[in-house]
Amino acid sequence: MRKLPALKLVTHALNSIFTYRDVGIRLGIVWIGLLFVLGVLGEAAGPPDPAATTLGAPHIVFLLSAAVGLIGISSMAVGWHRFVLRDDVGSPWRIDAIVWRYVGNTVLITLMIIAPFALLASIVSLLHPAALILLAPASVLAGAMALRLSVKLPAIALERRDFGFREALSATDGNFWPLAAVFLLNAAIIIGALLVLSVAVSALALLSPMLASLVGLTIGAMFQLFYTLFNASIFTALYGFFVEGRDF
């Protein structure tokens, strides 16, 4: 049973993005550009009204952005997995059976993790406020489990049909604490980056709300590209380490 070096994995993921940033930009530039345009349309349409009984322009733009985002992220991730693991640089517009299978499994993993966590959160909300502390270890458990299940995603990108969730769980067995550490490091990097970006945009808003909005959309698009490649790099590294026996 291999023990995962959590810090090395996260460092390796960051180094991969920096080293092959040109490939990452090539894979993501079209999707990020499309999401930027949808973001501008969303700003023009305004936020969706939860109380609305009919679908208006804000709802349509929101749903379109969510759909394009999911497909685009999956397309970029498939391209990144195949590049890192097989040195195969595909089309940035890749939308094929592999990408659709990747989309379906991403949604499935999300539901498998969020559903029990949401149920626990609902139960805890009915208890004493002090019980909210239970959500902290539960979120770490959910994050580690999500990483274990996500080892299947690079296998999908490599067109493997013999590697499912059972194999992903078996390959990562006995590595809860290292995977929990990877989840926490991932969260710290993302939250830290978002805080810095939020402060920068808020400072710009004092000078010009319109400028802050445009800069926010631009930075948000760049962050989306980084976040997609970062997560894909982590999943790729996990697959390489546990399934293919690679080291960092």
Tab-separated table of C-alpha atoms in Angstrom:
chain	number	residue	atom	x	y	z
A	1	MET	CA	0.000	0.000	0.000
A	2	ARG	CA	1.528	3.302	-1.120
A	3	LYS	CA	1.350	6.299	1.202
A	4	LEU	CA	0.656	9.570	-0.539
A	5	PRO	CA	3.019	12.508	0.176
A	6	ALA	CA	0.352	15.238	0.311
A	7	LEU	CA	2.585	18.309	0.177
A	8	LYS	CA	4.647	16.893	-2.691
A	9	LEU	CA	1.485	16.169	-4.649
A	10	VAL	CA	0.130	19.716	-4.293
A	11	THR	CA	3.546	21.200	-5.114
A	12	HIS	CA	3.786	18.916	-8.137
A	13	ALA	CA	0.341	20.040	-9.311
A	14	LEU	CA	1.317	23.710	-9.056
A	15	ASN	CA	4.641	23.090	-10.819
A	16	SER	CA	2.835	21.258	-13.635
A	17	ILE	CA	0.621	24.277	-14.272
A	18	PHE	CA	3.589	26.649	-14.275
A	19	THR	CA	5.798	24.434	-16.442
A	20	TYR	CA	3.138	23.664	-19.046
A	21	ARG	CA	1.153	26.897	-18.791
A	22	ASP	CA	1.264	27.329	-22.575
A	23	VAL	CA	-0.587	24.020	-23.028
A	24	GLY	CA	-3.062	24.954	-20.296
A	25	ILE	CA	-3.787	28.314	-21.927
A	26	ARG	CA	-4.221	26.626	-25.311
A	27	LEU	CA	-6.705	24.128	-23.842
A	28	GLY	CA	-8.665	26.743	-21.933
A	29	ILE	CA	-8.528	30.026	-23.814
A	30	VAL	CA	-11.635	29.406	-25.927
A	31	TRP	CA	-13.758	28.157	-23.044
A	32	ILE	CA	-12.603	30.897	-20.693
A	33	GLY	CA	-13.285	33.482	-23.396
A	34	LEU	CA	-16.789	32.104	-23.848
A	35	LEU	CA	-17.424	32.158	-20.101
A	36	PHE	CA	-16.144	35.754	-19.990
A	37	VAL	CA	-18.682	36.778	-22.644
A	38	LEU	CA	-21.453	35.006	-20.729
A	39	GLY	CA	-20.268	36.769	-17.585
A	40	VAL	CA	-20.615	40.144	-19.303
A	41	LEU	CA	-24.114	39.172	-20.460
A	42	GLY	CA	-24.916	38.095	-16.911
A	43	GLU	CA	-23.819	41.474	-15.558
A	44	ALA	CA	-26.020	43.208	-18.129
A	45	ALA	CA	-29.023	40.959	-17.402
A	46	GLY	CA	-28.682	41.246	-13.628
A	47	PRO	CA	-28.998	38.536	-10.974
A	48	PRO	CA	-31.770	35.899	-11.293
A	49	ASP	CA	-34.842	36.522	-9.156
A	50	PRO	CA	-35.488	33.403	-7.001
A	51	ALA	CA	-39.125	34.415	-6.587
A	52	ALA	CA	-39.782	34.674	-10.335
A	53	THR	CA	-42.347	32.215	-11.727
A	54	THR	CA	-41.066	32.373	-15.317
A	55	LEU	CA	-37.633	32.116	-16.867
A	56	GLY	CA	-36.271	35.530	-17.718
A	57	ALA	CA	-33.021	36.623	-19.336
A	58	PRO	CA	-31.045	36.434	-16.031
A	59	HIS	CA	-32.135	32.820	-15.497
A	60	ILE	CA	-31.330	31.822	-19.071
A	61	VAL	CA	-27.850	33.392	-18.920
A	62	PHE	CA	-27.202	31.763	-15.542
A	63	LEU	CA	-28.248	28.293	-16.737
A	64	LEU	CA	-26.294	28.707	-19.975
A	65	SER	CA	-23.188	29.782	-18.055
A	66	ALA	CA	-23.509	26.785	-15.715
A	67	ALA	CA	-23.896	24.348	-18.626
A	68	VAL	CA	-21.050	25.847	-20.669
A	69	GLY	CA	-18.883	25.974	-17.542
A	70	LEU	CA	-19.407	22.283	-16.765
A	71	ILE	CA	-18.759	21.192	-20.350
A	72	GLY	CA	-15.783	23.531	-20.727
A	73	ILE	CA	-14.184	22.451	-17.446
A	74	SER	CA	-14.614	18.793	-18.426
A	75	SER	CA	-13.162	19.411	-21.895
A	76	MET	CA	-10.139	21.223	-20.440
A	77	ALA	CA	-9.632	18.535	-17.790
A	78	VAL	CA	-9.768	15.704	-20.341
A	79	GLY	CA	-7.204	17.502	-22.486
A	80	TRP	CA	-4.961	18.128	-19.481
A	81	HIS	CA	-5.143	14.509	-18.233
A	82	ARG	CA	-4.282	13.165	-21.668
A	83	PHE	CA	-1.428	15.641	-22.109
A	84	VAL	CA	0.207	14.907	-18.751
A	85	LEU	CA	-0.324	11.148	-18.763
A	86	ARG	CA	0.005	10.356	-22.476
A	87	ASP	CA	1.629	13.459	-23.999
A	88	ASP	CA	-1.453	13.846	-26.201
A	89	VAL	CA	-2.356	17.474	-26.905
A	90	GLY	CA	-5.855	17.445	-28.343
A	91	SER	CA	-8.225	20.110	-29.596
A	92	PRO	CA	-9.257	22.901	-27.201
A	93	TRP	CA	-12.795	22.512	-28.588
A	94	ARG	CA	-12.981	18.836	-27.672
A	95	ILE	CA	-16.606	17.761	-27.091
A	96	ASP	CA	-16.878	14.024	-27.662
A	97	ALA	CA	-18.100	10.891	-25.902
A	98	ILE	CA	-15.154	11.033	-23.506
A	99	VAL	CA	-16.017	14.576	-22.424
A	100	TRP	CA	-19.712	13.721	-21.996
A	101	ARG	CA	-18.796	10.709	-19.858
A	102	TYR	CA	-16.484	12.969	-17.853
A	103	VAL	CA	-19.353	15.461	-17.378
A	104	GLY	CA	-21.716	12.723	-16.195
A	105	ASN	CA	-19.240	11.297	-13.698
A	106	THR	CA	-18.352	14.754	-12.389
A	107	VAL	CA	-22.028	15.429	-11.690
A	108	LEU	CA	-22.411	11.971	-10.141
A	109	ILE	CA	-19.435	12.470	-7.808
A	110	THR	CA	-20.786	15.881	-6.809
A	111	LEU	CA	-24.202	14.403	-5.964
A	112	MET	CA	-22.645	11.468	-4.092
A	113	ILE	CA	-20.716	13.894	-1.888
A	114	ILE	CA	-23.165	16.785	-1.526
A	115	ALA	CA	-26.333	14.741	-0.850
A	116	PRO	CA	-25.187	13.143	2.456
A	117	PHE	CA	-23.432	16.365	3.519
A	118	ALA	CA	-26.605	18.391	2.866
A	119	LEU	CA	-28.619	15.856	4.860
A	120	LEU	CA	-26.193	16.118	7.779
A	121	ALA	CA	-26.287	19.937	7.584
A	122	SER	CA	-30.100	19.851	7.684
A	123	ILE	CA	-30.073	17.626	10.764
A	124	VAL	CA	-27.417	19.718	12.504
A	125	SER	CA	-29.386	22.919	11.838
A	126	LEU	CA	-32.184	21.497	14.010
A	127	LEU	CA	-29.841	20.886	16.937
A	128	HIS	CA	-28.028	23.181	19.361
A	129	PRO	CA	-25.840	25.789	17.564
A	130	ALA	CA	-22.776	24.122	19.098
A	131	ALA	CA	-23.512	21.092	16.914
A	132	LEU	CA	-22.415	23.095	13.872
A	133	ILE	CA	-18.865	22.135	14.811
A	134	LEU	CA	-19.686	18.694	13.395
A	135	LEU	CA	-19.747	20.155	9.905
A	136	ALA	CA	-15.996	20.848	10.007
A	137	PRO	CA	-14.821	17.204	10.225
A	138	ALA	CA	-17.706	16.196	7.944
A	139	SER	CA	-16.474	18.584	5.243
A	140	VAL	CA	-12.950	17.153	5.488
A	141	LEU	CA	-14.345	13.616	5.255
A	142	ALA	CA	-16.434	14.630	2.225
A	143	GLY	CA	-13.435	16.300	0.589
A	144	ALA	CA	-11.203	13.265	1.057
A	145	MET	CA	-13.906	10.971	-0.304
A	146	ALA	CA	-14.407	13.254	-3.318
A	147	LEU	CA	-10.688	12.990	-4.092
A	148	ARG	CA	-10.789	9.209	-3.829
A	149	LEU	CA	-13.738	8.973	-6.227
A	150	SER	CA	-12.163	11.529	-8.586
A	151	VAL	CA	-9.260	9.181	-9.323
A	152	LYS	CA	-11.709	7.638	-11.811
A	153	LEU	CA	-11.815	10.855	-13.871
A	154	PRO	CA	-8.324	10.599	-15.447
A	155	ALA	CA	-9.146	6.967	-16.286
A	156	ILE	CA	-12.178	8.237	-18.214
A	157	ALA	CA	-9.951	10.706	-20.062
A	158	LEU	CA	-7.707	7.781	-21.028
A	159	GLU	CA	-10.770	5.899	-22.360
A	160	ARG	CA	-10.554	3.165	-19.743
A	161	ARG	CA	-13.751	1.212	-19.120
A	162	ASP	CA	-12.208	-1.188	-16.629
A	163	PHE	CA	-11.539	1.403	-13.924
A	164	GLY	CA	-14.583	2.552	-11.973
A	165	PHE	CA	-15.388	3.948	-8.539
A	166	ARG	CA	-14.703	0.585	-6.882
A	167	GLU	CA	-11.198	0.493	-8.356
A	168	ALA	CA	-10.625	4.140	-7.401
A	169	LEU	CA	-11.575	3.443	-3.787
A	170	SER	CA	-9.445	0.302	-3.707
A	171	ALA	CA	-6.399	2.092	-5.145
A	172	THR	CA	-6.588	4.884	-2.539
A	173	ASP	CA	-7.410	2.670	0.443
A	174	GLY	CA	-5.529	3.525	3.642
A	175	ASN	CA	-4.736	7.091	2.597
A	176	PHE	CA	-7.493	9.071	4.302
A	177	TRP	CA	-5.207	11.451	6.203
A	178	PRO	CA	-2.921	12.282	3.250
A	179	LEU	CA	-5.991	12.871	1.065
A	180	ALA	CA	-7.570	15.009	3.789
A	181	ALA	CA	-4.348	17.036	3.843
A	182	VAL	CA	-4.507	17.453	0.055
A	183	PHE	CA	-8.112	18.655	0.368
A	184	LEU	CA	-7.200	21.178	3.082
A	185	LEU	CA	-4.159	22.461	1.165
A	186	ASN	CA	-6.298	22.784	-1.959
A	187	ALA	CA	-8.953	24.697	-0.018
A	188	ALA	CA	-6.358	26.988	1.592
A	189	ILE	CA	-4.832	27.891	-1.790
A	190	ILE	CA	-8.212	28.555	-3.409
A	191	ILE	CA	-9.656	30.523	-0.482
A	192	GLY	CA	-6.458	32.554	-0.159
A	193	ALA	CA	-6.474	33.409	-3.865
A	194	LEU	CA	-10.167	34.358	-3.767
A	195	LEU	CA	-9.611	36.635	-0.770
A	196	VAL	CA	-6.782	38.459	-2.527
A	197	LEU	CA	-8.852	38.868	-5.693
A	198	SER	CA	-11.878	40.019	-3.699
A	199	VAL	CA	-9.859	42.681	-1.884
A	200	ALA	CA	-8.372	43.919	-5.161
A	201	VAL	CA	-11.772	44.186	-6.875
A	202	SER	CA	-13.322	45.847	-3.813
A	203	ALA	CA	-10.553	48.458	-3.814
A	204	LEU	CA	-11.174	49.146	-7.516
A	205	ALA	CA	-14.897	49.504	-6.851
A	206	LEU	CA	-14.157	52.572	-4.727
A	207	LEU	CA	-12.716	54.239	-7.839
A	208	SER	CA	-15.050	52.914	-10.521
A	209	PRO	CA	-17.767	50.251	-10.111
A	210	MET	CA	-17.804	49.596	-13.871
A	211	LEU	CA	-14.029	49.149	-14.012
A	212	ALA	CA	-14.180	46.882	-10.983
A	213	SER	CA	-16.874	44.790	-12.665
A	214	LEU	CA	-14.829	44.342	-15.865
A	215	VAL	CA	-11.619	43.628	-13.960
A	216	GLY	CA	-13.522	41.215	-11.729
A	217	LEU	CA	-14.843	39.317	-14.749
A	218	THR	CA	-11.371	39.212	-16.320
A	219	ILE	CA	-9.640	38.055	-13.160
A	220	GLY	CA	-12.487	35.624	-12.493
A	221	ALA	CA	-11.992	34.049	-15.931
A	222	MET	CA	-8.255	33.704	-15.330
A	223	PHE	CA	-8.914	32.219	-11.902
A	224	GLN	CA	-11.370	29.738	-13.414
A	225	LEU	CA	-8.666	28.547	-15.801
A	226	PHE	CA	-6.167	28.178	-12.945
A	227	TYR	CA	-8.685	26.400	-10.717
A	228	THR	CA	-9.649	23.973	-13.486
A	229	LEU	CA	-6.030	23.107	-14.292
A	230	PHE	CA	-5.130	22.884	-10.604
A	231	ASN	CA	-7.900	20.405	-9.834
A	232	ALA	CA	-7.160	18.442	-13.004
A	233	SER	CA	-3.468	18.345	-12.033
A	234	ILE	CA	-4.344	16.982	-8.598
A	235	PHE	CA	-6.574	14.261	-10.065
A	236	THR	CA	-3.892	13.446	-12.644
A	237	ALA	CA	-1.213	13.188	-9.960
A	238	LEU	CA	-3.426	10.982	-7.790
A	239	TYR	CA	-4.093	8.648	-10.720
A	240	GLY	CA	-0.426	8.580	-11.693
A	241	PHE	CA	0.665	7.838	-8.124
A	242	PHE	CA	-1.931	5.229	-7.124
A	243	VAL	CA	-2.688	3.564	-10.461
A	244	GLU	CA	0.433	3.899	-12.589
A	245	GLY	CA	2.982	3.867	-9.749
A	246	ARG	CA	4.512	7.228	-10.608
A	247	ASP	CA	6.438	9.402	-8.152
A	248	PHE	CA	6.653	13.180	-7.871
